[in-house]
Coordinates of C-alpha atoms in Angstrom, one line a residue:
M16 CA 0.5 -15.3 25.9
A17 CA 0.9 -15.6 22.1
R18 CA -1.3 -13.3 20.1
T19 CA -3.8 -15.1 17.9
F20 CA -5.1 -13.8 14.6
S21 CA -8.3 -14.6 12.7
N22 CA -8.7 -14.0 9.0
D23 CA -11.7 -11.7 9.3
F24 CA -13.4 -10.3 6.2
S25 CA -12.5 -6.7 5.4
W26 CA -12.3 -4.4 2.4
S27 CA -9.6 -2.1 1.0
K28 CA -8.9 -0.5 -2.4
S29 CA -5.8 -2.8 -2.8
R30 CA -7.9 -5.9 -2.1
H31 CA -10.5 -4.8 -4.6
E32 CA -7.8 -4.2 -7.3
K33 CA -6.2 -7.6 -6.6
L34 CA -9.5 -9.4 -7.3
Q35 CA -10.1 -7.3 -10.4
E36 CA -6.7 -8.2 -11.8
C37 CA -6.6 -12.0 -11.0
S38 CA -8.9 -14.0 -8.7
R39 CA -6.2 -16.7 -8.2
A40 CA -3.7 -14.2 -7.0
Y41 CA -6.4 -12.8 -4.7
Y42 CA -7.0 -16.3 -3.3
F43 CA -3.3 -16.9 -2.7
Y44 CA -2.8 -13.5 -1.1
Y45 CA -5.8 -13.3 1.2
Y46 CA -6.6 -16.9 1.9
R47 CA -4.2 -19.7 1.0
S48 CA -1.1 -17.9 2.5
W49 CA -2.9 -17.3 5.8
G50 CA -0.9 -18.6 8.7
G51 CA 2.3 -18.8 6.7
W52 CA 4.3 -16.9 9.3
E53 CA 3.8 -19.7 11.9
S54 CA 6.7 -22.2 12.4
G55 CA 4.5 -25.2 11.9
A56 CA 2.8 -23.9 8.7
P57 CA 2.7 -26.4 5.7
Q58 CA 5.5 -25.7 3.2
E59 CA 3.1 -24.7 0.5
V60 CA 1.5 -22.1 2.8
R61 CA 4.8 -20.9 4.0
E62 CA 6.0 -20.4 0.4
L63 CA 2.9 -18.4 -0.6
Y64 CA 3.4 -16.2 2.5
V65 CA 7.0 -15.5 1.6
L66 CA 6.0 -14.6 -1.9
K67 CA 3.1 -12.5 -0.7
K68 CA 5.4 -10.2 1.2
L69 CA 7.6 -9.4 -1.8
S70 CA 7.2 -6.1 -3.7
N71 CA 8.4 -4.9 -7.1
R72 CA 11.0 -2.2 -7.5
Y73 CA 8.5 0.5 -8.2
A74 CA 6.4 -0.1 -5.1
W75 CA 9.7 -0.4 -3.1
A76 CA 10.8 3.1 -4.3
G77 CA 7.3 4.5 -3.3
S78 CA 7.5 2.8 0.1
V79 CA 11.0 4.3 0.8
V80 CA 9.7 7.8 -0.1
H81 CA 6.6 7.4 2.0
D82 CA 8.6 6.2 5.0
A83 CA 11.0 9.2 4.7
I84 CA 8.2 11.7 4.5
K85 CA 6.4 10.1 7.3
D86 CA 9.5 10.4 9.5
A87 CA 10.0 14.0 8.5
L88 CA 6.3 14.9 9.4
L89 CA 6.6 13.1 12.7
D90 CA 9.7 15.1 13.5
W91 CA 8.0 18.4 12.6
R92 CA 5.0 17.4 14.7
A93 CA 7.3 16.9 17.7
G94 CA 9.1 20.2 17.0
R95 CA 12.3 18.7 15.8
E96 CA 14.4 20.0 13.0
V97 CA 14.7 18.1 9.7
E98 CA 17.7 18.3 7.3
P99 CA 16.6 17.3 3.8
S100 CA 20.1 16.2 2.7
K101 CA 20.3 13.8 5.6
V102 CA 16.8 12.4 4.9
E103 CA 17.8 11.8 1.3
A104 CA 21.2 10.2 2.3
R105 CA 19.4 7.9 4.8
A106 CA 16.9 6.8 2.2
L107 CA 19.5 6.0 -0.5
E108 CA 21.6 4.1 2.0
L109 CA 18.6 2.1 3.1
M110 CA 17.9 1.2 -0.5
R111 CA 21.5 -0.1 -0.9
K112 CA 21.0 -2.3 2.2
D113 CA 17.6 -3.4 1.0
F114 CA 19.0 -4.3 -2.4
R115 CA 21.8 -6.4 -1.0
Y116 CA 19.4 -8.2 1.4
S117 CA 17.0 -8.9 -1.4
R118 CA 19.6 -10.0 -4.0
E119 CA 20.9 -12.5 -1.5
K120 CA 17.3 -13.7 -0.8
G121 CA 17.8 -13.0 2.9
Y122 CA 14.0 -12.9 3.2
R123 CA 14.0 -16.7 3.1
T124 CA 16.2 -17.1 6.1
Q125 CA 16.1 -14.0 8.3
K126 CA 14.0 -11.1 9.5
Y127 CA 15.0 -7.7 8.3
R128 CA 12.8 -4.6 8.6
K129 CA 9.0 -4.4 8.9
T130 CA 8.1 -2.5 5.8
F131 CA 10.4 -4.4 3.4
S132 CA 10.7 -8.1 2.8
G133 CA 12.4 -8.4 -0.6
L134 CA 11.9 -7.9 -4.4
V135 CA 10.1 -10.1 -6.8
E136 CA 12.8 -9.2 -9.4
H137 CA 15.4 -11.0 -7.3
E138 CA 13.1 -13.9 -6.4
Y139 CA 12.6 -14.7 -10.1
E140 CA 16.1 -13.5 -11.2
E141 CA 14.7 -11.1 -13.7
P142 CA 17.4 -9.5 -15.9
V143 CA 16.9 -5.9 -14.7
P144 CA 19.6 -3.6 -16.2
D145 CA 21.8 -1.6 -13.8
D146 CA 20.4 1.6 -15.3
A147 CA 16.9 0.6 -14.2
W148 CA 18.0 0.1 -10.6
K149 CA 19.7 3.5 -10.8
Q150 CA 16.6 5.1 -12.1
N151 CA 14.7 3.6 -9.2
A152 CA 17.0 5.4 -6.8
E153 CA 16.7 8.6 -8.8
T154 CA 12.9 8.4 -8.4
V155 CA 13.4 8.4 -4.6
R156 CA 15.9 11.2 -4.7
S157 CA 13.8 13.5 -7.0
A158 CA 10.6 12.8 -5.1
L159 CA 12.2 13.8 -1.8
A160 CA 13.8 16.9 -3.4
W161 CA 10.5 18.1 -4.7
F162 CA 8.7 17.5 -1.4
F163 CA 11.3 19.5 0.6
A164 CA 11.1 22.3 -1.9
S165 CA 7.3 22.4 -1.9
R166 CA 4.8 24.1 0.3
W167 CA 4.3 21.1 2.5
P168 CA 7.2 21.4 4.9
A169 CA 6.2 25.0 5.8
L170 CA 2.5 23.9 6.1
A171 CA 3.4 21.0 8.4
K172 CA 5.7 23.1 10.6
G173 CA 3.0 25.8 10.9
L174 CA 0.3 23.4 12.2
K175 CA -0.7 23.7 15.8
P176 CA -0.8 20.5 17.9
A177 CA -4.7 20.3 17.7
Q178 CA -4.5 20.5 13.9
W179 CA -2.6 17.3 13.4
L180 CA -4.8 14.3 12.8
E181 CA -2.7 11.4 11.4
V182 CA 0.6 10.6 9.8
D183 CA 0.3 7.2 8.1
A184 CA -1.0 5.5 11.2
G185 CA -0.8 2.0 9.7
A186 CA -3.3 -0.8 9.2
E187 CA -3.7 -1.6 12.9
F188 CA -5.4 1.8 13.5
S189 CA -6.8 3.2 10.2
T190 CA -10.1 1.4 9.8
F191 CA -13.7 2.4 9.7
T192 CA -17.0 0.5 9.2
L193 CA -19.1 1.0 6.1
D194 CA -22.4 -1.0 5.7
G195 CA -21.2 -3.4 8.5
V196 CA -17.8 -4.1 6.7
K197 CA -14.4 -3.3 8.2
V198 CA -12.6 -1.0 5.7
F199 CA -8.9 -0.2 5.7
A200 CA -8.1 3.4 4.8
I201 CA -4.6 4.7 5.6
P202 CA -4.1 8.3 4.6
D203 CA -0.4 9.4 4.4
F204 CA -1.2 12.7 6.1
A205 CA -4.4 14.2 7.6
Y206 CA -4.8 17.5 9.3
V207 CA -7.2 20.4 9.9
D208 CA -6.5 23.6 7.9
A209 CA -6.7 27.2 9.1
D210 CA -10.4 27.3 8.0
G211 CA -11.3 24.3 10.1
S212 CA -11.6 21.9 7.2
P213 CA -10.1 18.4 7.5
V214 CA -7.6 17.6 4.7
V215 CA -6.4 14.1 3.7
V216 CA -3.3 13.7 1.5
D217 CA -1.9 10.8 -0.4
W218 CA 1.7 11.0 -1.8
K219 CA 2.3 9.3 -5.1
T220 CA 5.7 8.5 -6.8
G221 CA 4.1 7.1 -10.0
K222 CA 1.9 8.4 -12.7
A223 CA -1.8 9.1 -12.3
R224 CA -4.1 6.2 -12.9
D225 CA -7.7 5.1 -12.5
G226 CA -8.6 4.3 -8.9
Y227 CA -6.6 6.9 -7.1
D228 CA -9.5 9.3 -6.7
E229 CA -11.5 6.4 -5.3
Q230 CA -8.8 5.6 -2.8
V231 CA -8.7 9.1 -1.3
L232 CA -12.5 9.2 -1.2
G233 CA -12.2 6.2 1.2
Y234 CA -9.8 8.2 3.3
A235 CA -12.3 11.1 3.4
L236 CA -15.0 8.8 4.8
Y237 CA -12.5 7.4 7.3
V238 CA -11.4 10.8 8.6
S239 CA -15.0 12.0 8.8
Q240 CA -16.2 8.9 10.7
R241 CA -13.2 8.5 13.1
Y242 CA -12.9 12.2 14.1
R243 CA -16.6 12.9 13.9
L244 CA -16.1 15.7 11.3
P245 CA -18.7 16.7 8.7
L246 CA -18.0 14.8 5.5
E247 CA -19.0 17.8 3.4
K248 CA -16.1 19.8 4.9
V249 CA -13.4 17.2 4.1
R250 CA -10.9 18.0 1.4
A251 CA -8.8 15.4 -0.3
S252 CA -5.5 15.8 -2.3
L253 CA -3.4 13.5 -4.5
V254 CA 0.2 14.8 -4.6
Y255 CA 2.4 13.4 -7.4
L256 CA 5.9 14.0 -6.1
N257 CA 7.9 13.2 -9.2
D258 CA 5.7 15.4 -11.5
G259 CA 5.2 18.2 -9.0
V260 CA 1.4 18.0 -9.5
E261 CA -1.3 18.3 -6.9
H262 CA -4.8 17.1 -7.7
E263 CA -7.7 17.9 -5.5
V264 CA -10.4 15.2 -5.4
Q265 CA -14.0 16.2 -5.2
V266 CA -15.7 15.1 -2.0
D267 CA -19.3 15.8 -2.7
R268 CA -22.6 13.9 -2.4
D269 CA -22.4 12.4 -6.0
A270 CA -18.8 11.3 -5.5
V271 CA -19.4 9.7 -2.1
E272 CA -22.6 8.0 -3.3
G273 CA -20.7 6.6 -6.3
F274 CA -18.0 5.3 -4.0
K275 CA -20.5 3.6 -1.8
A276 CA -22.3 2.0 -4.8
R277 CA -19.0 0.6 -6.2
F278 CA -18.0 -0.5 -2.7
A279 CA -21.2 -2.5 -2.3
Q280 CA -20.7 -4.2 -5.7
S281 CA -17.1 -5.0 -4.8
V282 CA -18.1 -6.5 -1.4
A283 CA -20.8 -8.6 -3.0
R284 CA -18.4 -10.0 -5.5
M285 CA -15.9 -10.9 -2.7
R286 CA -18.7 -12.6 -0.7
E287 CA -19.8 -14.6 -3.7
L288 CA -16.5 -16.4 -3.4
L289 CA -17.1 -17.5 0.2
V290 CA -18.6 -20.7 1.4
N291 CA -19.5 -19.0 4.7
P292 CA -19.3 -15.2 4.8
A293 CA -19.7 -15.2 8.6
T294 CA -16.4 -17.0 9.0
N295 CA -14.7 -15.6 5.8
T296 CA -14.2 -19.2 4.6
P297 CA -13.4 -19.3 0.8
K298 CA -14.7 -21.7 -1.8
D299 CA -12.3 -24.2 -3.3
E300 CA -9.4 -22.9 -5.4
S301 CA -11.2 -23.8 -8.6
A302 CA -13.6 -20.9 -7.8
F303 CA -10.7 -18.5 -8.3
P304 CA -9.6 -18.9 -11.9
Q305 CA -6.3 -17.5 -13.3
T306 CA -6.4 -14.4 -15.3
D307 CA -6.3 -14.7 -19.1
D308 CA -4.0 -11.6 -19.3
L309 CA -0.4 -13.1 -19.2
S310 CA 1.0 -9.5 -18.9
S311 CA -0.4 -9.4 -15.4
C312 CA 1.5 -12.6 -14.6
T313 CA 4.8 -10.9 -15.4
R314 CA 4.2 -8.6 -12.4
C315 CA 2.8 -11.3 -10.0
A316 CA 4.8 -12.8 -7.2
F317 CA 2.7 -16.0 -7.4
R318 CA 3.6 -16.9 -11.0
R319 CA 5.6 -20.0 -9.8
P320 CA 3.0 -21.7 -7.6
C321 CA 0.4 -20.7 -10.2
G322 CA 2.3 -22.6 -12.9
R323 CA 2.7 -19.4 -15.0
E324 CA 6.4 -18.7 -14.5
A325 CA 7.5 -19.9 -17.9
A326 CA 4.6 -18.3 -19.7
A327 CA 5.3 -15.0 -17.9
A328 CA 9.0 -15.1 -18.9
K329 CA 8.0 -15.4 -22.6
V330 CA 5.7 -12.4 -22.4
A331 CA 8.3 -10.3 -20.5

């Protein structure tokens, strides 16, 4: 029997940020493209779904690094040896395959791999210099080199089976409920340290920016709720792989209450855009205006159906 899906209302930090940046892109991403994977989907819906699945080169590099570290952690958890040079070689070879697939726009005719569909730079034939692509590969190489030279491999290999909680479990599993709302929170790594404190970790390949602390606070709430652990004992870390910087995020009463207040405001804003919150039915497209910031359009996969392709090209 074919599995059926329903577009239920949920919240995530990325969903919140999408709405903050552009409500039209939010509408295309979470509503108008829904069902675009089905063979009988209308062409417009199918097109939006294809575009939704694209990433940019920076997010792609981050995804390759995350997947490589995830595989290494799972190997250590299973007691298997990991050779850093082989991990790096596999990651760079994967990027070469990804690049060729995306450049040929294979995402329009064939399935490839689950965590990569294609690049928005190729879809819009952006003039990206070869040096920029090489720098993207260097970002991956240097991030993995720092990780394997850091304290994290020894820490992971020293964990007992009962100390492991999660390794990037994925959207199908990493959810919790807050004020009756389903919340997606997917920590890259979660474990219990020697003192019995649960720790959530998020790897970053880019620079620090607003919102990252909020993201891992959500992870802390998730781990506390799912594993029935005291929230006040949860520790949270942001690890910037390319800068070699680790930042501990405060998980205290004030921080958590602030998160919950901002979460409630975000949910209220999202629900204002619905005709029927119970069925997650959105209002007409006109209720989701385009952003006035054309620089955002230069990064958006929906610039063509949105009618902003030419304007975005001029800004870029």
